[in-house]
Coordinates of C-alpha atoms in Angstrom, one line a residue:
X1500 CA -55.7 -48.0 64.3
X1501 CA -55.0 -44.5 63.1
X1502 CA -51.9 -43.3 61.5
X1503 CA -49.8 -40.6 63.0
X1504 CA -48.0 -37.9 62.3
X1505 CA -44.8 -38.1 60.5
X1506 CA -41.5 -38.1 62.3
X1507 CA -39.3 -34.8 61.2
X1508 CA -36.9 -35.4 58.3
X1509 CA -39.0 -38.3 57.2
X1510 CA -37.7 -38.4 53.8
X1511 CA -36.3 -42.0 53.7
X1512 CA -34.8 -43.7 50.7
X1513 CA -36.6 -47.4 49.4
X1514 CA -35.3 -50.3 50.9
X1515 CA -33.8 -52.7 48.2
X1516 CA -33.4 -56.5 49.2
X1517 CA -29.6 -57.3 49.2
X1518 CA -30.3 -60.5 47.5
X1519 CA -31.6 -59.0 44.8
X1520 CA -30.0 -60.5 41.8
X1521 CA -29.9 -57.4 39.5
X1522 CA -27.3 -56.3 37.1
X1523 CA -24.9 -53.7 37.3
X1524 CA -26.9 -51.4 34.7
X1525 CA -29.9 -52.0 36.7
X1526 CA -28.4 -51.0 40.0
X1527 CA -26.7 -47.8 38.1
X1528 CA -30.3 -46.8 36.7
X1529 CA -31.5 -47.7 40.2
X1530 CA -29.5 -45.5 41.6
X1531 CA -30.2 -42.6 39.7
X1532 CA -33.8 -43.4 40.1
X1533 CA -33.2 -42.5 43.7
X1534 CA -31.3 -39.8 43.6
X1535 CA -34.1 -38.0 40.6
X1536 CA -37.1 -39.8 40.9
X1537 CA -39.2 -37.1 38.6
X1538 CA -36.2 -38.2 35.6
X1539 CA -37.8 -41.3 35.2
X1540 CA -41.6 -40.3 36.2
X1541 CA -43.0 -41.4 32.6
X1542 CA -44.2 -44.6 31.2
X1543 CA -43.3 -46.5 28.1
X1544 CA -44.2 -45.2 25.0
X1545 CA -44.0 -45.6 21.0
X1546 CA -40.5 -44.2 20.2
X1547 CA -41.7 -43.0 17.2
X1548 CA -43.7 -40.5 18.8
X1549 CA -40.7 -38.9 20.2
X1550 CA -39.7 -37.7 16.5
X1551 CA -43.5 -35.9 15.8
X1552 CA -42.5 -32.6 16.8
X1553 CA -39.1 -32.4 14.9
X1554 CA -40.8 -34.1 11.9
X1555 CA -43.7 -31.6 12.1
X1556 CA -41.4 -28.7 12.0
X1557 CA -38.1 -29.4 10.7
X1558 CA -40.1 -31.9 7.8
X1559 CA -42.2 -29.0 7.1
X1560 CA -39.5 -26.9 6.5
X1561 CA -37.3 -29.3 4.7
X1562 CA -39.9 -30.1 2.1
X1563 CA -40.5 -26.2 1.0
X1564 CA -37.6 -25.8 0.6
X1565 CA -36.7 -27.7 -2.5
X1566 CA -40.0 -25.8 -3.9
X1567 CA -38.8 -22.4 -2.5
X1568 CA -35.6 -23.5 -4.5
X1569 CA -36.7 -24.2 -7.4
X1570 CA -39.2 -20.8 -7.8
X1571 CA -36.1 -18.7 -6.9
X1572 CA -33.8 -20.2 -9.5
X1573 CA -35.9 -19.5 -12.4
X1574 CA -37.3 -15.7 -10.8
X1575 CA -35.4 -13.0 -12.4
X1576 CA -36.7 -9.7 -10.7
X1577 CA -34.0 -7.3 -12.4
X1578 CA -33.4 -6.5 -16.1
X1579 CA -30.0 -7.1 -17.3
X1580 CA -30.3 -4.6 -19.9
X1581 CA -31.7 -2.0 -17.2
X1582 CA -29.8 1.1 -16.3
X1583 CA -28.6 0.3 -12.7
X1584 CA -27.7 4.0 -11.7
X1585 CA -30.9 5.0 -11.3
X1586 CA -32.9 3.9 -8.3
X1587 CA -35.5 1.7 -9.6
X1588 CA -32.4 0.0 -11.2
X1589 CA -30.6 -0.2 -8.3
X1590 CA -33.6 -1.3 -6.1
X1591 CA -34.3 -4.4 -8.7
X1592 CA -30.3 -5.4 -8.5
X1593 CA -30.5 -5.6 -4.7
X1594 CA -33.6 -7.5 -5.2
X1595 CA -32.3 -9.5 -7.6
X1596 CA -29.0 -10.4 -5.5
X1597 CA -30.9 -11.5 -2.2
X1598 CA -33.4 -13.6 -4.3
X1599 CA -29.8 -15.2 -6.2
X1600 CA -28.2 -15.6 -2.3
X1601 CA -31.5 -16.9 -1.2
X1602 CA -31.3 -19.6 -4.0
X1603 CA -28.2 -20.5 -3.2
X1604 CA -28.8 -21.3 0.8
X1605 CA -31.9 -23.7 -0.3
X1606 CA -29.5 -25.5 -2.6
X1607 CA -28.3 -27.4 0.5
X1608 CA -31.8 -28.7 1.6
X1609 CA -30.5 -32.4 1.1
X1610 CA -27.8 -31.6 3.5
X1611 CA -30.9 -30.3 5.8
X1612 CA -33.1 -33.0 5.3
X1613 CA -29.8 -35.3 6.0
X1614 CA -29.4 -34.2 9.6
X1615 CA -33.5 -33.8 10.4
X1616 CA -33.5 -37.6 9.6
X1617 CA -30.2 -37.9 11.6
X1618 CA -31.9 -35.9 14.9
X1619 CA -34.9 -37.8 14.4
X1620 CA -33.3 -40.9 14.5
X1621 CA -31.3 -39.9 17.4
X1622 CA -34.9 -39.5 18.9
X1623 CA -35.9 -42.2 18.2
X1624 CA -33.4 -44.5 19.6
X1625 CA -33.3 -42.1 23.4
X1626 CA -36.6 -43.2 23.9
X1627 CA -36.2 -46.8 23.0
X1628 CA -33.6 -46.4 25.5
X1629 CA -35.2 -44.8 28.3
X1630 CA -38.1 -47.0 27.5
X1631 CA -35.8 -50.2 28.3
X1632 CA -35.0 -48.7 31.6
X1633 CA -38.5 -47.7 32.5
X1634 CA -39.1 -51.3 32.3
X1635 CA -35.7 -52.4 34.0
X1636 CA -37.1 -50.4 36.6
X1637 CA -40.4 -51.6 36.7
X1638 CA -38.9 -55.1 36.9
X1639 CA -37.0 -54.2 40.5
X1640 CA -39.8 -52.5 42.0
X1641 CA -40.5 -56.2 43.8
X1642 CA -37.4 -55.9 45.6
X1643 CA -38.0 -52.3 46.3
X1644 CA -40.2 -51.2 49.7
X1645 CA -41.2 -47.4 49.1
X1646 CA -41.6 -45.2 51.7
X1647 CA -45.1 -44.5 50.4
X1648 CA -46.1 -48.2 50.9
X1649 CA -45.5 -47.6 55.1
X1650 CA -48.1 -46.0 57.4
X1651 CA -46.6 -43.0 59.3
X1652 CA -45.7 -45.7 62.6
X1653 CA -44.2 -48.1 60.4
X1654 CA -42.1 -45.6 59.1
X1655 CA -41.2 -44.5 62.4
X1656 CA -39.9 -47.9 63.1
X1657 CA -37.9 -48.5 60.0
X1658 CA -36.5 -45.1 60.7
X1659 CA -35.3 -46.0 64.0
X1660 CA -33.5 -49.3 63.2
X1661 CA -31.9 -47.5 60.8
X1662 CA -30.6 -45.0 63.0
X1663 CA -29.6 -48.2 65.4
X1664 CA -27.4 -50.0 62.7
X1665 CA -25.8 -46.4 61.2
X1666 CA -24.9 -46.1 65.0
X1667 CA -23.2 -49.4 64.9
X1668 CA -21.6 -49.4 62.0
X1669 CA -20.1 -45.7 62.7
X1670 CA -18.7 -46.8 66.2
X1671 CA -15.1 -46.8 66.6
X1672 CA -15.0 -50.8 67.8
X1673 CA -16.9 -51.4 64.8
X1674 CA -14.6 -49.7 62.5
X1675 CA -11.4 -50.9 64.3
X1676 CA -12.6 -54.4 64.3
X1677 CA -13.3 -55.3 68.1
X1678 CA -16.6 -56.1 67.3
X1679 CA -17.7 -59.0 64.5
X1680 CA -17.9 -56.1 61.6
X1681 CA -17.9 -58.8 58.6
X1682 CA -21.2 -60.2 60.5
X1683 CA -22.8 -56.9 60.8
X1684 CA -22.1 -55.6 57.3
X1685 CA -23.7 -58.8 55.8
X1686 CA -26.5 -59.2 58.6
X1687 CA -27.8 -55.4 59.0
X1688 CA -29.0 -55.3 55.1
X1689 CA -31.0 -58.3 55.4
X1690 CA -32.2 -57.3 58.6
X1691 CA -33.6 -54.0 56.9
X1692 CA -35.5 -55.3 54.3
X1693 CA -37.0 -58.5 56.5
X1694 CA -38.0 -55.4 58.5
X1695 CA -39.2 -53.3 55.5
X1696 CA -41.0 -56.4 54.3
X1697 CA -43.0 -57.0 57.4
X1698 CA -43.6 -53.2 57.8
X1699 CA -44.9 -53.2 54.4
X1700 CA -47.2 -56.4 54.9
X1701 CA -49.0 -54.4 58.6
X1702 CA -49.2 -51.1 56.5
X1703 CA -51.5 -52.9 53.8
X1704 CA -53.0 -54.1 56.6
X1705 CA -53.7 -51.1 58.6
X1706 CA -54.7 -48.9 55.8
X1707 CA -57.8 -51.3 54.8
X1708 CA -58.5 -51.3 58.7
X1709 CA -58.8 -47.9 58.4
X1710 CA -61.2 -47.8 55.9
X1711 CA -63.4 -50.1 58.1
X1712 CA -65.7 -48.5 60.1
X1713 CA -64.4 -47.4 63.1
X1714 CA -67.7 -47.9 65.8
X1715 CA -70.5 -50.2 64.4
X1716 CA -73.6 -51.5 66.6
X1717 CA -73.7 -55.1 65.3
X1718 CA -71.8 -57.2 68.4
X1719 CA -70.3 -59.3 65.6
X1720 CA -68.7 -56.9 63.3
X1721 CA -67.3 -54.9 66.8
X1722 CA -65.9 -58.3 67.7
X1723 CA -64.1 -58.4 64.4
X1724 CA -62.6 -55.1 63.8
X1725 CA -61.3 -55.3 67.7
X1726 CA -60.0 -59.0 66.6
X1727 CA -58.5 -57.4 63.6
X1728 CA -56.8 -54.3 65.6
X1729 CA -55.5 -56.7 68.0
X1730 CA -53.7 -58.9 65.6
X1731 CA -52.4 -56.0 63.9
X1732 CA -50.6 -54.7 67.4
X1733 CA -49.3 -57.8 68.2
X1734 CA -47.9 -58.1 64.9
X1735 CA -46.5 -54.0 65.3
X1736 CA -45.3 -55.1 68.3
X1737 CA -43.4 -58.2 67.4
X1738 CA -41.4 -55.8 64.8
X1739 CA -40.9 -53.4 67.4
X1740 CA -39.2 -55.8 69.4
X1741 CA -36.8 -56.5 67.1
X1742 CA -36.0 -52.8 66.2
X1743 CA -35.6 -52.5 69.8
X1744 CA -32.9 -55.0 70.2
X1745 CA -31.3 -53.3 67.5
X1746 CA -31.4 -50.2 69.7
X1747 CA -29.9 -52.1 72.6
X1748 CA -26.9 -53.3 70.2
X1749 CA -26.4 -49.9 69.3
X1750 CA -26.3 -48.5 72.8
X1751 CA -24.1 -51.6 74.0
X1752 CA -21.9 -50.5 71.5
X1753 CA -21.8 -46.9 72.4
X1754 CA -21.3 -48.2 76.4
X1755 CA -18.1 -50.2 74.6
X1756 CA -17.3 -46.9 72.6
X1757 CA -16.8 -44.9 75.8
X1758 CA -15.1 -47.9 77.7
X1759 CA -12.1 -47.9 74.6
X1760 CA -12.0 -44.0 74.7
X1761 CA -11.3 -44.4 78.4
X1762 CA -8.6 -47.2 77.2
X1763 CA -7.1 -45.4 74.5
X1764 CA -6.0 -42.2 76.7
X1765 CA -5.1 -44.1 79.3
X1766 CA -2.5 -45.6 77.7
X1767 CA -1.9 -42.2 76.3
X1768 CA -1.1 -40.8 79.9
X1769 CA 0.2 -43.8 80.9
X1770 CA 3.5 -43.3 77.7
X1771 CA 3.6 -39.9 78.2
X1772 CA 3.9 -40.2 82.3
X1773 CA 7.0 -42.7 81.5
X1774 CA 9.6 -39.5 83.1
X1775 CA 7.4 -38.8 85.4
X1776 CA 7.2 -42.2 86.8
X1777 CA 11.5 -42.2 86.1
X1778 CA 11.2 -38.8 88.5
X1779 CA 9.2 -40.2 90.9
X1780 CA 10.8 -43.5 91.6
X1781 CA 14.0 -41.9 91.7
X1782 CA 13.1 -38.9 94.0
X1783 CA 11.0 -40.6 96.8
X1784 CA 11.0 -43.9 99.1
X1785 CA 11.0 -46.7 97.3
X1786 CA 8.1 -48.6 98.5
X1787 CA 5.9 -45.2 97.8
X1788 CA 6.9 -45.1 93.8
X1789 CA 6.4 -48.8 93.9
X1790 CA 3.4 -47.9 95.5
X1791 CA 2.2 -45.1 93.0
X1792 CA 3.3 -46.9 89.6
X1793 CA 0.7 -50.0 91.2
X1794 CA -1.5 -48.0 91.2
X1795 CA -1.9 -46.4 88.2
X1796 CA -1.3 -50.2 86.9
X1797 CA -4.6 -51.0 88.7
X1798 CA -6.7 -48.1 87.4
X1799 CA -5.3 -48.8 83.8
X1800 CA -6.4 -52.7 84.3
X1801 CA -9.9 -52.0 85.7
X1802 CA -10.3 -49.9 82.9
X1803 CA -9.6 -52.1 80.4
X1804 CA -11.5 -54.8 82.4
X1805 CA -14.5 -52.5 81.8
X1806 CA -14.1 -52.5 78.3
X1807 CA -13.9 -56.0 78.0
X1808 CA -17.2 -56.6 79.5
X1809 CA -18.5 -53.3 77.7
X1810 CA -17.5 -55.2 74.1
X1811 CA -18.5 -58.7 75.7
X1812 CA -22.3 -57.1 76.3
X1813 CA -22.2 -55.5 73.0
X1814 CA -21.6 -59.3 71.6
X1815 CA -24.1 -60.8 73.2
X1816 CA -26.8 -58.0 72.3
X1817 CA -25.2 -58.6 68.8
X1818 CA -26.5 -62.7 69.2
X1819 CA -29.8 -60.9 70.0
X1820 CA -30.5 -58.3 67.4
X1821 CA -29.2 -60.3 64.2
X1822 CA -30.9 -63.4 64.6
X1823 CA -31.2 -63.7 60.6
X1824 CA -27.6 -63.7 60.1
X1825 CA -27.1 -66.6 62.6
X1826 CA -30.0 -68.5 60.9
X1827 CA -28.5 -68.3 57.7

């Protein structure tokens, strides 16, 4: 079975199974796992390695400086008795002050080596932190399915039964409560990740089938890789079934979409034709406005009719697509 190409826009989020019990720090770093995966890209480490580089510069530089200090403090580069108006005098006073000023900056190297232990303990304790949720999210990645871990078809078909349930769950009946939206907003999770799961479980599959050879001359070993490719499209097919009559729920609900669009306006013409009706009934024969408002009775009933059986189909295809939810 070979793998093919990748639908366009293919970039699909993990699935995560809503049973999952996972806490709400968890599902935060989970989150931003998602939305930056290369943020937590790295593995565990000794936090103490985190503080090497400051250590190795800022420690370097905080221990000469109590030297540097204490050779400054005792250098005296210009003569008090000498003659400062001449040059050399002058040159050795300048001297003298910037070696005095210089003193007097390293006399703060506690204060120095006070914040490098500060920053370096600050270093410390990020990385024990990411570290903790490097292995929260290590933890979750049972109840994850990747994108990676699906074959280019599989993805294909987790793709469109997502597409199927964002179609539902967008609809106007859905949102306006026509249609069981409780039941689909607990069902379609759990339908996603029992579909994930068993996407998952034929893309293991298929990618060791692919390794196999694919033409062999032993009878016996032909037998068994077409055994092993027909199993594995019965079992692609058995989840396409079920993605498809999550397509069929989604179209029944579009058909039901339509139908209350067509109810909505014409209740819309039928209060704003209330003085035209007045006009009518009191302009022409009797029996014809009687006749006329009838009709437009009739049209709005067989409309609404139509919806009903629209909504009533999109029910039943419901029973069929979310089989799970009525299991449970």
């Amino acid at each position: 079975m070979t793998e093919s190409k990748k639908p366009a826009g293919s970039a699909m989020r993990p699935v995560l199974d809503p049973d999952a019990e996972l806490s709400d720090a968890t599902r935060k770093i989970l989150g931003q796992a998602l939305e930056d995966p290369r943020r937590f890209a790295g593995r565990p480490a000794n936090p103490l390695w985190a503080a090497v580089p400051l250590l190795t510069r800022g420690g370097a530089g905080v221990a000469a400086a109590p030297v540097v200090w204490r050779w400054t403090g005792g250098l005296e580069i210009a003569d008090p008795a000498a003659d400062s108006s001449t040059l050399v005098g002058a040159q050795d006073q300048l001297l003298q002050e910037a070696v005095d000023l210089v003193h007097t900056l390293l006399s703060v190297w506690p204060l120095a080596a006070g914040v490098v232990a500060v920053l370096c303990a600050d270093l410390i304790a990020d990385r024990a932190l990411y570290n903790g949720q490097l292995r929260r999210l290590a933890a979750v990645q049972q109840h994850l399915v990747h994108p990676k871990d699906l074959t280019a078809d599989a993805q294909e078909l987790l793709a469109r039964a997502r597409r199927a349930m964002t179609a539902v769950l967008g609809s106007r009946v859905h949102r306006e409560k026509w249609l069981d939206a409780q039941r689909n907003e607990a069902a379609f999770p759990r339908q996603e990740w029992a579909i994930a799961q068993d996407l998952r479980d034929y893309s293991c599959v298929a990618r060791k089938d692919q390794r196999a050879p694919q033409e062999t001359d032993n009878a016996t070993v032909a037998e068994l890789l077409a055994a092993r490719r027909g199993v594995l499209a019965t079992s692609l097919h058995g989840i396409e079934r079920r993605v498809a009559a999550l397509e069929a729920y989604a179209s029944q609900v579009a058909e039901a979409d339509a139908r209350y669009a067509e109810v909505r306006e014409i209740e819309r013409l039928d209060a704003a034709s209330d003085e035209l009706l007045d006009i009518l009934a009191r302009t022409a024969v009797d029996d014809l406005a009687v006749a006329e408002i009838d009709r437009l009775t009739d049209e709005a009933a067989v409309v609404a009719s139509t919806f009903t059986k629209a909504l009533e189909s999109a029910k039943q295809a419901a029973a069929a697509a979310l089989p799970l939810q009525d299991a449970a």
